[in-house]
Amino acid sequence: LINQFAKKRVVLDLGAGFGGDLAKYEDAKSTTLYLVEPLEENMVTLKGRLDVMSSSFRKRITLINLYETMLKRYSFYFFL
């Protein structure tokens, strides 16, 4: 499916998980890839997988750590 629908396109991957599809996106030559992941545990593995990808592919990726974004935005609620 990735090769069929993401080939030479901009992709928004909601819930990128551990990054198991990164090689598929690279093979499909996705032009820009936005990876959104809300779970902190998955981000560690995802970042590790990104580190071993080619630098030309990594330049086309924007990693959005939803966990940190939500934590910063709503942290005041934890102190009520």
N, CA, C and O atoms as a Tinker XYZ file with bonds, in Angstrom:
   320  protein
     1  N      0.813000   -1.201000    0.000000    73     2
     2  CA     0.000000    0.000000    0.000000    64     1     3
     3  C      0.854000    1.262000    0.000000    63     2     4     5
     4  O      0.538000    2.234000   -0.685000    81     3
     5  N      1.930000    1.240000    0.768000    73     3     6
     6  CA     2.793000    2.419000    0.832000    64     5     7
     7  C      3.372000    2.715000   -0.542000    63     6     8     9
     8  O      3.385000    3.866000   -0.977000    81     7
     9  N      3.845000    1.699000   -1.218000    73     7    10
    10  CA     4.424000    1.901000   -2.544000    64     9    11
    11  C      3.374000    2.413000   -3.527000    63    10    12    13
    12  O      3.697000    3.178000   -4.437000    81    11
    13  N      2.138000    2.004000   -3.353000    73    11    14
    14  CA     1.066000    2.425000   -4.244000    64    13    15
    15  C      0.601000    3.855000   -3.972000    63    14    16    17
    16  O      0.390000    4.621000   -4.912000    81    15
    17  N      0.438000    4.224000   -2.705000    73    15    18
    18  CA    -0.173000    5.504000   -2.374000    64    17    19
    19  C      0.804000    6.591000   -1.915000    63    18    20    21
    20  O      0.455000    7.771000   -1.926000    81    19
    21  N      2.012000    6.214000   -1.517000    73    19    22
    22  CA     2.960000    7.200000   -0.994000    64    21    23
    23  C      4.089000    7.504000   -1.977000    63    22    24    25
    24  O      4.993000    8.279000   -1.661000    81    23
    25  N      4.044000    6.915000   -3.134000    73    23    26
    26  CA     5.126000    7.076000   -4.106000    64    25    27
    27  C      5.210000    8.521000   -4.576000    63    26    28    29
    28  O      4.275000    9.057000   -5.171000    81    27
    29  N      6.361000    9.140000   -4.290000    73    27    30
    30  CA     6.652000   10.522000   -4.691000    64    29    31
    31  C      5.575000   11.494000   -4.210000    63    30    32    33
    32  O      5.162000   12.391000   -4.945000    81    31
    33  N      5.128000   11.305000   -2.973000    73    31    34
    34  CA     4.096000   12.172000   -2.389000    64    33    35
    35  C      4.492000   12.616000   -0.991000    63    34    36    37
    36  O      5.408000   12.068000   -0.376000    81    35
    37  N      3.784000   13.612000   -0.512000    73    35    38
    38  CA     3.911000   14.068000    0.867000    64    37    39
    39  C      3.030000   13.162000    1.717000    63    38    40    41
    40  O      1.872000   12.918000    1.378000    81    39
    41  N      3.585000   12.660000    2.832000    73    39    42
    42  CA     2.880000   11.684000    3.662000    64    41    43
    43  C      2.791000   12.178000    5.097000    63    42    44    45
    44  O      3.770000   12.683000    5.647000    81    43
    45  N      1.624000   12.033000    5.697000    73    43    46
    46  CA     1.410000   12.272000    7.122000    64    45    47
    47  C      1.112000   10.922000    7.750000    63    46    48    49
    48  O      0.062000   10.328000    7.504000    81    47
    49  N      2.045000   10.442000    8.564000    73    47    50
    50  CA     1.895000    9.135000    9.224000    64    49    51
    51  C      1.509000    9.382000   10.678000    63    50    52    53
    52  O      2.353000    9.726000   11.505000    81    51
    53  N      0.229000    9.203000   10.978000    73    51    54
    54  CA    -0.263000    9.390000   12.343000    64    53    55
    55  C     -0.101000    8.090000   13.105000    63    54    56    57
    56  O     -0.649000    7.060000   12.714000    81    55
    57  N      0.644000    8.138000   14.182000    73    55    58
    58  CA     0.935000    6.928000   14.945000    64    57    59
    59  C      2.012000    6.126000   14.249000    63    58    60    61
    60  O      1.800000    4.965000   13.899000    81    59
    61  N      3.165000    6.737000   14.046000    73    59    62
    62  CA     4.264000    6.118000   13.306000    64    61    63
    63  C      4.850000    4.898000   14.010000    63    62    64    65
    64  O      5.597000    4.126000   13.409000    81    63
    65  N      4.511000    4.733000   15.271000    73    63    66
    66  CA     4.956000    3.550000   16.016000    64    65    67
    67  C      6.459000    3.483000   16.171000    63    66    68    69
    68  O      7.105000    4.477000   16.504000    81    67
    69  N      7.021000    2.292000   15.926000    73    67    70
    70  CA     8.455000    2.082000   16.078000    64    69    71
    71  C      9.230000    2.465000   14.825000    63    70    72    73
    72  O     10.458000    2.378000   14.809000    81    71
    73  N      8.530000    2.888000   13.772000    73    71    74
    74  CA     9.215000    3.264000   12.536000    64    73    75
    75  C      9.430000    2.095000   11.590000    63    74    76    77
    76  O     10.327000    2.136000   10.748000    81    75
    77  N      8.627000    1.066000   11.717000    73    75    78
    78  CA     8.779000   -0.116000   10.883000    64    77    79
    79  C      8.531000    0.128000    9.402000    63    78    80    81
    80  O      8.948000   -0.676000    8.568000    81    79
    81  N      7.857000    1.225000    9.062000    73    79    82
    82  CA     7.569000    1.520000    7.660000    64    81    83
    83  C      8.570000    2.478000    7.021000    63    82    84    85
    84  O      8.422000    2.818000    5.847000    81    83
    85  N      9.574000    2.916000    7.755000    73    83    86
    86  CA    10.516000    3.900000    7.220000    64    85    87
    87  C     11.176000    3.440000    5.925000    63    86    88    89
    88  O     11.253000    4.210000    4.968000    81    87
    89  N     11.646000    2.214000    5.880000    73    87    90
    90  CA    12.305000    1.702000    4.671000    64    89    91
    91  C     11.331000    1.668000    3.495000    63    90    92    93
    92  O     11.724000    1.900000    2.352000    81    91
    93  N     10.073000    1.383000    3.775000    73    91    94
    94  CA     9.064000    1.355000    2.710000    64    93    95
    95  C      8.838000    2.754000    2.142000    63    94    96    97
    96  O      8.691000    2.922000    0.932000    81    95
    97  N      8.812000    3.760000    3.025000    73    95    98
    98  CA     8.667000    5.144000    2.555000    64    97    99
    99  C      9.890000    5.560000    1.734000    63    98   100   101
   100  O      9.762000    6.258000    0.727000    81    99
   101  N     11.056000    5.134000    2.165000    73    99   102
   102  CA    12.274000    5.462000    1.420000    64   101   103
   103  C     12.250000    4.795000    0.047000    63   102   104   105
   104  O     12.589000    5.427000   -0.953000    81   103
   105  N     11.855000    3.530000   -0.011000    73   103   106
   106  CA    11.759000    2.817000   -1.290000    64   105   107
   107  C     10.725000    3.460000   -2.221000    63   106   108   109
   108  O     10.906000    3.484000   -3.438000    81   107
   109  N      9.646000    3.976000   -1.638000    73   107   110
   110  CA     8.597000    4.633000   -2.426000    64   109   111
   111  C      8.995000    6.050000   -2.837000    63   110   112   113
   112  O      8.279000    6.708000   -3.591000    81   111
   113  N     10.138000    6.513000   -2.338000    73   111   114
   114  CA    10.640000    7.854000   -2.639000    64   113   115
   115  C      9.629000    8.947000   -2.263000    63   114   116   117
   116  O      9.409000    9.899000   -3.012000    81   115
   117  N      9.032000    8.781000   -1.098000    73   115   118
   118  CA     8.123000    9.809000   -0.588000    64   117   119
   119  C      8.891000   11.116000   -0.495000    63   118   120   121
   120  O     10.007000   11.146000    0.023000    81   119
   121  N      8.299000   12.199000   -0.995000    73   119   122
   122  CA     9.033000   13.464000   -1.062000    64   121   123
   123  C      9.215000   14.113000    0.302000    63   122   124   125
   124  O     10.287000   14.634000    0.608000    81   123
   125  N      8.180000   14.084000    1.111000    73   123   126
   126  CA     8.226000   14.637000    2.466000    64   125   127
   127  C      7.428000   13.708000    3.362000    63   126   128   129
   128  O      6.372000   13.206000    2.977000    81   127
   129  N      7.943000   13.488000    4.556000    73   127   130
   130  CA     7.301000   12.554000    5.483000    64   129   131
   131  C      7.171000   13.211000    6.851000    63   130   132   133
   132  O      8.167000   13.602000    7.461000    81   131
   133  N      5.942000   13.327000    7.323000    73   131   134
   134  CA     5.658000   13.843000    8.655000    64   133   135
   135  C      5.269000   12.648000    9.523000    63   134   136   137
   136  O      4.266000   11.981000    9.269000    81   135
   137  N      6.065000   12.393000   10.535000    73   135   138
   138  CA     5.815000   11.272000   11.443000    64   137   139
   139  C      5.302000   11.822000   12.762000    63   138   140   141
   140  O      5.978000   12.622000   13.408000    81   139
   141  N      4.124000   11.402000   13.160000    73   139   142
   142  CA     3.520000   11.844000   14.418000    64   141   143
   143  C      3.398000   10.626000   15.319000    63   142   144   145
   144  O      2.813000    9.615000   14.932000    81   143
   145  N      3.949000   10.726000   16.517000    73   143   146
   146  CA     3.880000    9.610000   17.465000    64   145   147
   147  C      3.576000   10.133000   18.858000    63   146   148   149
   148  O      4.326000   10.960000   19.378000    81   147
   149  N      2.480000    9.666000   19.482000    73   147   150
   150  CA     2.114000   10.150000   20.809000    64   149   151
   151  C      2.756000    9.392000   21.973000    63   150   152   153
   152  O      2.748000    9.890000   23.099000    81   151
   153  N      3.312000    8.199000   21.731000    73   151   154
   154  CA     3.843000    7.404000   22.841000    64   153   155
   155  C      5.350000    7.592000   22.994000    63   154   156   157
   156  O      6.121000    7.385000   22.057000    81   155
   157  N      5.735000    7.980000   24.172000    73   155   158
   158  CA     7.140000    8.246000   24.463000    64   157   159
   159  C      8.015000    7.010000   24.222000    63   158   160   161
   160  O      9.125000    7.129000   23.704000    81   159
   161  N      7.521000    5.837000   24.595000    73   159   162
   162  CA     8.308000    4.611000   24.442000    64   161   163
   163  C      8.609000    4.327000   22.968000    63   162   164   165
   164  O      9.710000    3.892000   22.631000    81   163
   165  N      7.640000    4.572000   22.099000    73   163   166
   166  CA     7.843000    4.342000   20.671000    64   165   167
   167  C      8.830000    5.335000   20.072000    63   166   168   169
   168  O      9.549000    5.003000   19.130000    81   167
   169  N      8.868000    6.543000   20.610000    73   167   170
   170  CA     9.757000    7.575000   20.082000    64   169   171
   171  C     11.217000    7.167000   20.195000    63   170   172   173
   172  O     12.009000    7.481000   19.306000    81   171
   173  N     11.587000    6.486000   21.245000    73   171   174
   174  CA    12.975000    6.059000   21.438000    64   173   175
   175  C     13.401000    5.134000   20.298000    63   174   176   177
   176  O     14.453000    5.332000   19.692000    81   175
   177  N     12.586000    4.131000   20.011000    73   175   178
   178  CA    12.893000    3.195000   18.930000    64   177   179
   179  C     12.826000    3.884000   17.573000    63   178   180   181
   180  O     13.669000    3.642000   16.709000    81   179
   181  N     11.840000    4.731000   17.386000    73   179   182
   182  CA    11.680000    5.458000   16.127000    64   181   183
   183  C     12.903000    6.327000   15.830000    63   182   184   185
   184  O     13.409000    6.336000   14.708000    81   183
   185  N     13.370000    7.054000   16.840000    73   183   186
   186  CA    14.568000    7.892000   16.655000    64   185   187
   187  C     15.791000    7.040000   16.341000    63   186   188   189
   188  O     16.623000    7.429000   15.521000    81   187
   189  N     15.906000    5.893000   16.978000    73   187   190
   190  CA    17.022000    4.995000   16.708000    64   189   191
   191  C     17.006000    4.495000   15.280000    63   190   192   193
   192  O     18.056000    4.404000   14.642000    81   191
   193  N     15.846000    4.174000   14.775000    73   191   194
   194  CA    15.737000    3.722000   13.377000    64   193   195
   195  C     16.036000    4.854000   12.406000    63   194   196   197
   196  O     16.629000    4.635000   11.350000    81   195
   197  N     15.628000    6.056000   12.764000    73   195   198
   198  CA    15.929000    7.205000   11.906000    64   197   199
   199  C     17.435000    7.446000   11.813000    63   198   200   201
   200  O     17.941000    7.845000   10.765000    81   199
   201  N     18.137000    7.206000   12.902000    73   199   202
   202  CA    19.583000    7.442000   12.934000    64   201   203
   203  C     20.346000    6.595000   11.925000    63   202   204   205
   204  O     21.405000    7.009000   11.453000    81   203
   205  N     19.832000    5.422000   11.585000    73   203   206
   206  CA    20.545000    4.545000   10.653000    64   205   207
   207  C     20.078000    4.715000    9.205000    63   206   208   209
   208  O     20.614000    4.072000    8.302000    81   207
   209  N     19.088000    5.571000    8.981000    73   207   210
   210  CA    18.621000    5.827000    7.610000    64   209   211
   211  C     19.589000    6.791000    6.925000    63   210   212   213
   212  O     20.355000    7.490000    7.587000    81   211
   213  N     19.545000    6.818000    5.612000    73   211   214
   214  CA    20.437000    7.710000    4.856000    64   213   215
   215  C     20.128000    9.167000    5.185000    63   214   216   217
   216  O     18.984000    9.523000    5.466000    81   215
   217  N     21.154000    9.995000    5.148000    73   215   218
   218  CA    20.974000   11.406000    5.495000    64   217   219
   219  C     20.061000   12.115000    4.495000    63   218   220   221
   220  O     19.321000   13.022000    4.877000    81   219
   221  N     20.102000   11.723000    3.237000    73   219   222
   222  CA    19.223000   12.362000    2.246000    64   221   223
   223  C     17.752000   12.056000    2.545000    63   222   224   225
   224  O     16.880000   12.894000    2.319000    81   223
   225  N     17.489000   10.862000    3.051000    73   223   226
   226  CA    16.115000   10.505000    3.429000    64   225   227
   227  C     15.715000   11.228000    4.708000    63   226   228   229
   228  O     14.596000   11.731000    4.806000    81   227
   229  N     16.611000   11.287000    5.692000    73   227   230
   230  CA    16.296000   11.952000    6.970000    64   229   231
   231  C     15.965000   13.420000    6.766000    63   230   232   233
   232  O     15.165000   13.974000    7.520000    81   231
   233  N     16.557000   14.067000    5.765000    73   231   234
   234  CA    16.281000   15.485000    5.514000    64   233   235
   235  C     14.842000   15.716000    5.080000    63   234   236   237
   236  O     14.334000   16.831000    5.198000    81   235
   237  N     14.189000   14.695000    4.587000    73   235   238
   238  CA    12.809000   14.821000    4.119000    64   237   239
   239  C     11.793000   14.487000    5.206000    63   238   240   241
   240  O     10.589000   14.474000    4.948000    81   239
   241  N     12.272000   14.218000    6.418000    73   239   242
   242  CA    11.395000   13.777000    7.502000    64   241   243
   243  C     11.257000   14.858000    8.570000    63   242   244   245
   244  O     12.235000   15.482000    8.982000    81   243
   245  N     10.028000   15.057000    8.999000    73   243   246
   246  CA     9.746000   15.890000   10.164000    64   245   247
   247  C      9.131000   14.970000   11.209000    63   246   248   249
   248  O      8.087000   14.360000   10.981000    81   247
   249  N      9.791000   14.880000   12.350000    73   247   250
   250  CA     9.335000   14.033000   13.440000    64   249   251
   251  C      8.606000   14.895000   14.457000    63   250   252   253
   252  O      9.162000   15.864000   14.975000    81   251
   253  N      7.366000   14.539000   14.739000    73   251   254
   254  CA     6.542000   15.307000   15.673000    64   253   255
   255  C      6.278000   14.438000   16.888000    63   254   256   257
   256  O      5.557000   13.442000   16.825000    81   255
   257  N      6.883000   14.844000   17.996000    73   255   258
   258  CA     6.733000   14.113000   19.251000    64   257   259
   259  C      5.511000   14.653000   19.956000    63   258   260   261
   260  O      5.595000   15.622000   20.711000    81   259
   261  N      4.388000   14.033000   19.713000    73   259   262
   262  CA     3.119000   14.507000   20.259000    64   261   263
   263  C      3.101000   14.435000   21.780000    63   262   264   265
   264  O      2.462000   15.260000   22.433000    81   263
   265  N      3.794000   13.458000   22.345000    73   263   266
   266  CA     3.829000   13.315000   23.803000    64   265   267
   267  C      4.428000   14.567000   24.445000    63   266   268   269
   268  O      3.843000   15.127000   25.372000    81   267
   269  N      5.591000   15.009000   23.956000    73   267   270
   270  CA     6.233000   16.191000   24.528000    64   269   271
   271  C      5.404000   17.441000   24.284000    63   270   272   273
   272  O      5.313000   18.302000   25.159000    81   271
   273  N      4.799000   17.550000   23.110000    73   271   274
   274  CA     3.966000   18.707000   22.784000    64   273   275
   275  C      2.779000   18.794000   23.721000    63   274   276   277
   276  O      2.478000   19.864000   24.250000    81   275
   277  N      2.107000   17.679000   23.931000    73   275   278
   278  CA     0.950000   17.668000   24.817000    64   277   279
   279  C      1.361000   17.916000   26.261000    63   278   280   281
   280  O      0.657000   18.609000   26.995000    81   279
   281  N      2.480000   17.365000   26.669000    73   279   282
   282  CA     2.944000   17.530000   28.034000    64   281   283
   283  C      3.248000   18.996000   28.320000    63   282   284   285
   284  O      2.883000   19.505000   29.380000    81   283
   285  N      3.907000   19.679000   27.394000    73   283   286
   286  CA     4.227000   21.094000   27.584000    64   285   287
   287  C      2.970000   21.950000   27.571000    63   286   288   289
   288  O      2.828000   22.877000   28.369000    81   287
   289  N      2.058000   21.630000   26.656000    73   287   290
   290  CA     0.865000   22.450000   26.500000    64   289   291
   291  C     -0.074000   22.322000   27.692000    63   290   292   293
   292  O     -0.667000   23.312000   28.120000    81   291
   293  N     -0.217000   21.116000   28.232000    73   291   294
   294  CA    -1.212000   20.863000   29.278000    64   293   295
   295  C     -0.606000   20.578000   30.641000    63   294   296   297
   296  O     -1.296000   20.063000   31.521000    81   295
   297  N      0.652000   20.896000   30.837000    73   295   298
   298  CA     1.315000   20.565000   32.092000    64   297   299
   299  C      0.691000   21.262000   33.292000    63   298   300   301
   300  O      0.747000   20.738000   34.404000    81   299
   301  N      0.103000   22.426000   33.089000    73   299   302
   302  CA    -0.490000   23.128000   34.222000    64   301   303
   303  C     -1.655000   22.367000   34.834000    63   302   304   305
   304  O     -1.958000   22.573000   36.009000    81   303
   305  N     -2.320000   21.493000   34.082000    73   303   306
   306  CA    -3.416000   20.709000   34.617000    64   305   307
   307  C     -2.953000   19.718000   35.687000    63   306   308   309
   308  O     -3.726000   19.352000   36.573000    81   307
   309  N     -1.711000   19.290000   35.606000    73   307   310
   310  CA    -1.203000   18.320000   36.558000    64   309   311
   311  C     -1.014000   18.920000   37.949000    63   310   312   313
   312  O     -0.865000   18.191000   38.930000    81   311
   313  N     -1.020000   20.240000   38.028000    73   311   314
   314  CA    -0.768000   20.902000   39.294000    64   313   315
   315  C     -2.026000   21.452000   39.944000    63   314   316   317
   316  O     -1.945000   22.112000   40.980000    81   315
   317  N     -3.177000   21.195000   39.361000    73   315   318
   318  CA    -4.423000   21.713000   39.922000    64   317   319
   319  C     -4.863000   20.928000   41.131000    63   318   320
   320  O     -5.897000   21.235000   41.724000    81   319
